[in-house]
PDB file of C-alpha atoms in Angstrom:
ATOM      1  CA  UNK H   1     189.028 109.443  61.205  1.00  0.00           C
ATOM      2  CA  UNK H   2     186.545 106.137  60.923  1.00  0.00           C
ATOM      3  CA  UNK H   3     184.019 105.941  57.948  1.00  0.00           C
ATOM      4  CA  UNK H   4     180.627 106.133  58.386  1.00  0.00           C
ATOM      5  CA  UNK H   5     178.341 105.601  55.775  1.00  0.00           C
ATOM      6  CA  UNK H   6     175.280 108.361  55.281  1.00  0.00           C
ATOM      7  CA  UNK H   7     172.729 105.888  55.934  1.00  0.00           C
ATOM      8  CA  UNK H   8     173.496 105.561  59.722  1.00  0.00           C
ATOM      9  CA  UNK H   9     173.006 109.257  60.439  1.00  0.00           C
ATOM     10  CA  UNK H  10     169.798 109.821  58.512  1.00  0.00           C
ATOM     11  CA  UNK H  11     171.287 111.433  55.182  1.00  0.00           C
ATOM     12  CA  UNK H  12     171.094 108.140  52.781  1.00  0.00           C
ATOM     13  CA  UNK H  13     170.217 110.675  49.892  1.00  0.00           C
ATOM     14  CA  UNK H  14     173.196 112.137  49.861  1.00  0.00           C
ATOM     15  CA  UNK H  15     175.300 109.648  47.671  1.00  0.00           C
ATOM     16  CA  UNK H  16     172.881 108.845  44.814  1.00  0.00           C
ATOM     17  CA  UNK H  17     172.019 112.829  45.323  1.00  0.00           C
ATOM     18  CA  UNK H  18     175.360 113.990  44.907  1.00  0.00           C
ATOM     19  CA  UNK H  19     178.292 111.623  44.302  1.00  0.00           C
ATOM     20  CA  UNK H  20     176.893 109.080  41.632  1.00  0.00           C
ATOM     21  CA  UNK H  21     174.471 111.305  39.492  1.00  0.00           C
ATOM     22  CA  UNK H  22     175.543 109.990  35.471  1.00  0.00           C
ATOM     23  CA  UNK H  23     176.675 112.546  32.952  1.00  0.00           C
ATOM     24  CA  UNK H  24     177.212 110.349  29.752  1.00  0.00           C
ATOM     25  CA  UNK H  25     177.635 107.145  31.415  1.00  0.00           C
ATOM     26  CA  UNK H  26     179.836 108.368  33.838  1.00  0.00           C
ATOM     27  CA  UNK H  27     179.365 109.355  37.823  1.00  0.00           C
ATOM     28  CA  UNK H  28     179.921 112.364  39.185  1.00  0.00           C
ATOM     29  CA  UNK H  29     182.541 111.528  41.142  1.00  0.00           C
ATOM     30  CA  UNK H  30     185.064 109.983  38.024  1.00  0.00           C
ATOM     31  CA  UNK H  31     184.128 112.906  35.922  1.00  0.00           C
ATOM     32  CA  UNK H  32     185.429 115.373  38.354  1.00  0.00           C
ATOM     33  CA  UNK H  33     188.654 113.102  39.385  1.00  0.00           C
ATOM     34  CA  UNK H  34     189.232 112.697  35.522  1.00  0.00           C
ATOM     35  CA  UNK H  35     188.764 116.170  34.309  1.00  0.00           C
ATOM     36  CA  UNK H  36     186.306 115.294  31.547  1.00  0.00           C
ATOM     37  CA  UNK H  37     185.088 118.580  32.050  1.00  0.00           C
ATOM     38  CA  UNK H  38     187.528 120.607  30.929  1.00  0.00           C
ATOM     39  CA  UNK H  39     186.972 118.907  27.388  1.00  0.00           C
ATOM     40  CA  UNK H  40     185.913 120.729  24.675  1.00  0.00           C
ATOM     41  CA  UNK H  41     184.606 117.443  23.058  1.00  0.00           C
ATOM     42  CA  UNK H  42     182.399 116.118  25.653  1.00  0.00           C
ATOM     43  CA  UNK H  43     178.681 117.251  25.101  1.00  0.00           C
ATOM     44  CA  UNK H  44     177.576 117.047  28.667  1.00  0.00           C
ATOM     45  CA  UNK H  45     179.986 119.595  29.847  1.00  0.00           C
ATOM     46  CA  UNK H  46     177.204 122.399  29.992  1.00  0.00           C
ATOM     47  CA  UNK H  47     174.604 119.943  31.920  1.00  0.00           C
ATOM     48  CA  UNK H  48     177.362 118.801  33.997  1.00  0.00           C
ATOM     49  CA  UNK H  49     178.311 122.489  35.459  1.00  0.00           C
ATOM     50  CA  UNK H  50     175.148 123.557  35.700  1.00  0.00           C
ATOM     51  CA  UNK H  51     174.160 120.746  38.112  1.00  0.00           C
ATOM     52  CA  UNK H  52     177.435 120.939  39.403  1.00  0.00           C
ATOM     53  CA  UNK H  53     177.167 124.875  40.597  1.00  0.00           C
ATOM     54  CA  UNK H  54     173.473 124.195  41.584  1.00  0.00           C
ATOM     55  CA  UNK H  55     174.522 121.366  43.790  1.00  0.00           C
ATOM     56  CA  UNK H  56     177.137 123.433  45.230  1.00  0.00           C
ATOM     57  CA  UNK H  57     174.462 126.190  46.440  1.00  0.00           C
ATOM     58  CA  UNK H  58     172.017 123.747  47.590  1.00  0.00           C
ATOM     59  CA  UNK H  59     173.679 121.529  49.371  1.00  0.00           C
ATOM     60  CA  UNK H  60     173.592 121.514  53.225  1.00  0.00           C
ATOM     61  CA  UNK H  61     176.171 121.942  55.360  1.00  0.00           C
ATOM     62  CA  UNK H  62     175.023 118.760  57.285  1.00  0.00           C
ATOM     63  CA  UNK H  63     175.089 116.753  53.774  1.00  0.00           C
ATOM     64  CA  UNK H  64     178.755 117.664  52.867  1.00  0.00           C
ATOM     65  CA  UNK H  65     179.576 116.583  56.532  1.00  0.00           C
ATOM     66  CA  UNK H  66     178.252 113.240  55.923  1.00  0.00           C
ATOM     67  CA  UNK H  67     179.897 113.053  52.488  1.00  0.00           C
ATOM     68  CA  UNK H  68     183.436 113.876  54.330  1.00  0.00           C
ATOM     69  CA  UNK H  69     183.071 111.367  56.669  1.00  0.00           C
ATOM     70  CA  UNK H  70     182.246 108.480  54.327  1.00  0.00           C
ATOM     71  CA  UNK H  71     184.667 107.180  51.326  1.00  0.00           C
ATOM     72  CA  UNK H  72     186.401 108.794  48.816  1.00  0.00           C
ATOM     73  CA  UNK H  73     184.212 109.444  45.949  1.00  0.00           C
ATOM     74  CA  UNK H  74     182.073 111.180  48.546  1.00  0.00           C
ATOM     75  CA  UNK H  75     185.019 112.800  50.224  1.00  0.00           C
ATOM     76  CA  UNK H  76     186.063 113.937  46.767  1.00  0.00           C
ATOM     77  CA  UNK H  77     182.609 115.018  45.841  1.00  0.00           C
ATOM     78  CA  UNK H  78     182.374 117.187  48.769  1.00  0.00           C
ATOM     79  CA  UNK H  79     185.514 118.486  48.238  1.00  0.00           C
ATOM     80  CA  UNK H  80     184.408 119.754  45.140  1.00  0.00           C
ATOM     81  CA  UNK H  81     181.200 121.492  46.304  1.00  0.00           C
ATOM     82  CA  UNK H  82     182.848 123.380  49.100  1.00  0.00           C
ATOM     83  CA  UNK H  83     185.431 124.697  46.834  1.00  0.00           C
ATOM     84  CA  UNK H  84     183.233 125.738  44.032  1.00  0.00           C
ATOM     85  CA  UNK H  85     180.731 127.433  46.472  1.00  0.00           C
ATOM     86  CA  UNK H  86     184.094 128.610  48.260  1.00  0.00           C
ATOM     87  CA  UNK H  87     182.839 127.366  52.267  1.00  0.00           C
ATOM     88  CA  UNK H  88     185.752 128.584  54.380  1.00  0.00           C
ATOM     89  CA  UNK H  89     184.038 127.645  57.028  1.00  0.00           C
ATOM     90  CA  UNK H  90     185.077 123.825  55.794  1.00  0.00           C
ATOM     91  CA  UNK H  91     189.163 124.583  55.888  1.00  0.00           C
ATOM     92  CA  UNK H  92     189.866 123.530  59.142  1.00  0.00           C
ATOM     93  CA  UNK H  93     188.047 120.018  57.801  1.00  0.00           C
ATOM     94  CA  UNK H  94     189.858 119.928  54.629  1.00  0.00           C
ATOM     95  CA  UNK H  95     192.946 120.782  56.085  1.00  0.00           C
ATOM     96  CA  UNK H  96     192.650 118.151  58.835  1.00  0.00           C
ATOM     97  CA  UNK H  97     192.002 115.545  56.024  1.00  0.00           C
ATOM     98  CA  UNK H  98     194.456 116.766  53.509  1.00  0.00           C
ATOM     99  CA  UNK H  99     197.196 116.100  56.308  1.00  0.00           C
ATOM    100  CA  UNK H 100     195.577 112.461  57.716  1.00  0.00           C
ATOM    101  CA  UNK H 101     195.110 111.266  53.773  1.00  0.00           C
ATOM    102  CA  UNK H 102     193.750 108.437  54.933  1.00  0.00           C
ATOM    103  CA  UNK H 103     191.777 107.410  51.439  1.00  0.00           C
ATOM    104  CA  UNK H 104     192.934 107.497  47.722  1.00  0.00           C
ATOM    105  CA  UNK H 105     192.198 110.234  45.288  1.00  0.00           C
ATOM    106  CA  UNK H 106     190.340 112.504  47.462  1.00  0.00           C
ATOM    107  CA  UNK H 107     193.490 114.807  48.227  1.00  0.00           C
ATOM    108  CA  UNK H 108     193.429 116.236  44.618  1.00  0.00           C
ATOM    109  CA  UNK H 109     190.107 117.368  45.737  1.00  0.00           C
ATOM    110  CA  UNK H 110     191.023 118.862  49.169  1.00  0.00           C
ATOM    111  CA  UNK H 111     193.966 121.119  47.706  1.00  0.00           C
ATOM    112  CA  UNK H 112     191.249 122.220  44.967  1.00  0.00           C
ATOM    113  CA  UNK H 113     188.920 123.888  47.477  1.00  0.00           C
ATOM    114  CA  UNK H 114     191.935 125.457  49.257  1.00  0.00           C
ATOM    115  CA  UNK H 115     192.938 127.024  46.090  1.00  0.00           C
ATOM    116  CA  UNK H 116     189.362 128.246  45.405  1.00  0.00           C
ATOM    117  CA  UNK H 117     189.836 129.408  49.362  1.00  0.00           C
ATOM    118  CA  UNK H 118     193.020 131.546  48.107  1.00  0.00           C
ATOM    119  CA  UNK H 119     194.367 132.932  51.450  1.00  0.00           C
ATOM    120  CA  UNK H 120     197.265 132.699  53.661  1.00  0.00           C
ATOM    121  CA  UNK H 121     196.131 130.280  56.181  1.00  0.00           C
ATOM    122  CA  UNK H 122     195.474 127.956  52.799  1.00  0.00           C
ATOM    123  CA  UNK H 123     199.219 128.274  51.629  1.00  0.00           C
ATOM    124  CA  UNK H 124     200.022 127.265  55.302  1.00  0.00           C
ATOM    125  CA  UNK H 125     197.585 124.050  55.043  1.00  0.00           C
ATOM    126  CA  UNK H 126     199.351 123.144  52.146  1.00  0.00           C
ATOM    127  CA  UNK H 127     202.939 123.956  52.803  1.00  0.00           C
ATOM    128  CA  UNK H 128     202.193 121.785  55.883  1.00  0.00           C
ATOM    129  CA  UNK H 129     201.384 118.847  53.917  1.00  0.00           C
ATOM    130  CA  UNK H 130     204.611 119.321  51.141  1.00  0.00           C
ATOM    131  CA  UNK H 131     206.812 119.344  54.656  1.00  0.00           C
ATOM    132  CA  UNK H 132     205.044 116.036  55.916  1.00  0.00           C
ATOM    133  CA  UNK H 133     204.555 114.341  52.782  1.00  0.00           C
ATOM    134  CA  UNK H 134     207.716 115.521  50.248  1.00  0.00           C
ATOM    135  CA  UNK H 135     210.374 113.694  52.608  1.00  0.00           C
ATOM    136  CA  UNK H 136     208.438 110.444  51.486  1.00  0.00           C
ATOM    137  CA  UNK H 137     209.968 109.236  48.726  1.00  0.00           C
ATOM    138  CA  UNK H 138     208.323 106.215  48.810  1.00  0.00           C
ATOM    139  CA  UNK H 139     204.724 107.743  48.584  1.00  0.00           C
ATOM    140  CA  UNK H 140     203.043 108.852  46.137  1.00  0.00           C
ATOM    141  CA  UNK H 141     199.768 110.371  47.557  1.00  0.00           C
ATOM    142  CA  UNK H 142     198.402 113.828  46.632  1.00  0.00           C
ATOM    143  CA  UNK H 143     202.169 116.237  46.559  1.00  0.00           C
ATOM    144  CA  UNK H 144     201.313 117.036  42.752  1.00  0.00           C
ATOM    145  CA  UNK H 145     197.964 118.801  43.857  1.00  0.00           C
ATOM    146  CA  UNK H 146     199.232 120.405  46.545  1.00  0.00           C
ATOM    147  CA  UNK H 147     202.679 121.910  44.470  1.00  0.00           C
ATOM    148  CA  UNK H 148     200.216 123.402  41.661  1.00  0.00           C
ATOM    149  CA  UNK H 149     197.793 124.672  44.872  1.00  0.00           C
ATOM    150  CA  UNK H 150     200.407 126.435  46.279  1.00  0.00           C
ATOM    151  CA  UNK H 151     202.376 127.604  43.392  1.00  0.00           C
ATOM    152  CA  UNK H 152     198.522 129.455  41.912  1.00  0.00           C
ATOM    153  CA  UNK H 153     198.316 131.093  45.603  1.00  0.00           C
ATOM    154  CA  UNK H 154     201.882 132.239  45.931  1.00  0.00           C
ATOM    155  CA  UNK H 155     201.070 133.682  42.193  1.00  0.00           C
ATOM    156  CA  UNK H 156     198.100 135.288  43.503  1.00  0.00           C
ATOM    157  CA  UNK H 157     199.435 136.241  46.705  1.00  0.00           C
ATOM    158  CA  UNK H 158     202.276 137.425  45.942  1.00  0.00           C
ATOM    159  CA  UNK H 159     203.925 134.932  48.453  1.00  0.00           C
ATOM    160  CA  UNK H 160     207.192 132.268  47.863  1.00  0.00           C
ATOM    161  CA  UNK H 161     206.040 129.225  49.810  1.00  0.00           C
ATOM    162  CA  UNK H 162     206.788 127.048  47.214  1.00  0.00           C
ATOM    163  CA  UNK H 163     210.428 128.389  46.714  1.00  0.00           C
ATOM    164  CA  UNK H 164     212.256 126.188  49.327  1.00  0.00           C
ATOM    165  CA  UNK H 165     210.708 122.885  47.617  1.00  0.00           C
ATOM    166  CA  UNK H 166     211.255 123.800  43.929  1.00  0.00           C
ATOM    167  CA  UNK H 167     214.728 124.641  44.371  1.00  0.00           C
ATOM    168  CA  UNK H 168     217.377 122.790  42.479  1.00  0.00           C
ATOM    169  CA  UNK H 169     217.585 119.686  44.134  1.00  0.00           C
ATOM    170  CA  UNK H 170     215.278 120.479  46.386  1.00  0.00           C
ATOM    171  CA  UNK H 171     212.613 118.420  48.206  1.00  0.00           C
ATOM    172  CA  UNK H 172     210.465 118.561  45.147  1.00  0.00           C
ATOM    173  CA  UNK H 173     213.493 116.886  42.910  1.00  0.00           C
ATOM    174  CA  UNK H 174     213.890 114.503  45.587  1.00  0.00           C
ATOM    175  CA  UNK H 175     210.404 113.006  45.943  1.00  0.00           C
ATOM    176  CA  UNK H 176     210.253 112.848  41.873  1.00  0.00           C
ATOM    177  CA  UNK H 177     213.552 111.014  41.495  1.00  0.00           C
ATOM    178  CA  UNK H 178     211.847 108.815  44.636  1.00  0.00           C
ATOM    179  CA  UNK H 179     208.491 107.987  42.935  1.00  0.00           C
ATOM    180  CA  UNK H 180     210.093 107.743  39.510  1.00  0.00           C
ATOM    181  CA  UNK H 181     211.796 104.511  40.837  1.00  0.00           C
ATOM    182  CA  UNK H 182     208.253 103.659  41.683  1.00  0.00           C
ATOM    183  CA  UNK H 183     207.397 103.473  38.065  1.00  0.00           C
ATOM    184  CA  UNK H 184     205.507 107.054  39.014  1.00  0.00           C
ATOM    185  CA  UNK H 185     205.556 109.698  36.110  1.00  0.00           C
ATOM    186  CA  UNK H 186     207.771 113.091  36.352  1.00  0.00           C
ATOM    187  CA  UNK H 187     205.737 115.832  37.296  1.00  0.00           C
ATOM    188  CA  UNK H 188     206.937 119.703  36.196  1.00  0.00           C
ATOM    189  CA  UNK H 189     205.720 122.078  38.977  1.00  0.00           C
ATOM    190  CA  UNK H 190     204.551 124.915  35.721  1.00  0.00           C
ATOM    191  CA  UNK H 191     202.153 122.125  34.479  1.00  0.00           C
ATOM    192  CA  UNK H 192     201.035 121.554  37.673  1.00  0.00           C
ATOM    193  CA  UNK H 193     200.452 125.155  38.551  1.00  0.00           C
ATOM    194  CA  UNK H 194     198.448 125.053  35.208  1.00  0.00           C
ATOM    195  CA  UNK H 195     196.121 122.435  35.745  1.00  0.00           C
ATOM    196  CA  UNK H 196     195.163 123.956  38.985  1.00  0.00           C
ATOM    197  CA  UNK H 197     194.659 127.207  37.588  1.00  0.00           C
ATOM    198  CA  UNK H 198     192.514 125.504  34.652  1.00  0.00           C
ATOM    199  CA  UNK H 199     190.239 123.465  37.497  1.00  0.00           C
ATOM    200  CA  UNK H 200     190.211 127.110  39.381  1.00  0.00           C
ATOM    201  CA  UNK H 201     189.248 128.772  36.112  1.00  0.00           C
ATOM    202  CA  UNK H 202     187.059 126.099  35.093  1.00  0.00           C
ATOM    203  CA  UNK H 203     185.030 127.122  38.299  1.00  0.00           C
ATOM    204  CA  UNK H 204     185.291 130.787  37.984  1.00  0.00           C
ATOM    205  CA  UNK H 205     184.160 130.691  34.517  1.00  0.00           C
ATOM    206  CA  UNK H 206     180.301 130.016  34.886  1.00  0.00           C
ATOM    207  CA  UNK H 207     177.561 131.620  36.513  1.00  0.00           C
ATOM    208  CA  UNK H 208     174.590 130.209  38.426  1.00  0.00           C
ATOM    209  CA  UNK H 209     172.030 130.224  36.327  1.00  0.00           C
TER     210      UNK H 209
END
């Protein structure tokens, strides 16, 4: 899918707008891929959400297009807004882009919204992209976003997608013992379940005000 920046279809706004807005000397974008929010120690939280859900209902459904076809702190961005204002009518997008993961750090994002999504056709998107991407032991893309998405909506669902890969030496053992050799960290699928449940929680938790 070739980048195209914002500019060249008439939404040039839409970065400076959305992606790079400052919250305590930090953009948008890195507050939301770093999980400042979540804090209870950072002062900008409230400010931060606030704008955050307003941006969310605002934006256009022509902006977040041009934010998903640019790079990835707008992909990311966009990811963000769509889940939080839970626009189903972006899965087939996110889905397609979750599976090409052509750009860093924007995956994270992708499997966030299909949480917030939280139906069976979004445990599909995701168990597609654990069956494409687990087997690669020498990757280390966005298969710890995906695990905790899918493990909150089999909780929720009542489903066991995420069985087959958690199993004792499974594909999920396998592509840890592969990316540990990478100098990549462990990951345990319960804390990985949590943190999507606290980013899921984290946008359940406020109201438009």
């Amino acid at each position: 899918m070739p980048s195209q920046h914002p500019e060249e279809i008439g939404y040039g706004h839409v970065v400076r707008g959305y992606v790079t807005r400052m919250y305590g000397g930090l953009p948008r974008y890195l507050v939301l891929n770093g999980g400042r929010y979540l804090s209870p120690r950072w002062w900008h939280t409230t400010r931060f959400t606030r704008h955050l859900l307003s941006d969310a209902a605002a934006i256009t459904d022509e902006e977040l297009e041009a934010l998903l076809g640019y790079e990835w702190r707008s992909r990311l961005t966009a990811a963000w807004l769509i889940g939080v204002d839970r626009r189903e009518r972006f899965r087939a997008r996110i889905g397609d882009l979750l599976l090409a993961s052509e750009v860093c750090y924007s995956g994270g994002a992708y499997c966030f919204a299909l949480a917030r999504f939280g139906t069976h056709v979004d445990a599909e998107i995701l168990t597609a992209y654990l069956d494409r991407y687990l087997p690669r032991t020498d990757l280390h893309y966005d298969q710890p976003a995906a695990l905790g998405a899918l493990l909150r909506l089999d909780a929720r669902l009542g489903t066991r997608h995420a069985d087959r890969f958690t199993e004792v030496d499974g594909l999920w053992d396998e592509w840890v013992k592969g990316v540990e050799r990478l100098g990549y960290p462990s990951h345990a699928p319960a804390e990985l379940h949590r943190w999507t449940d606290l980013q899921c929680e984290f946008a359940d938790g406020w109201r438009r005000l």
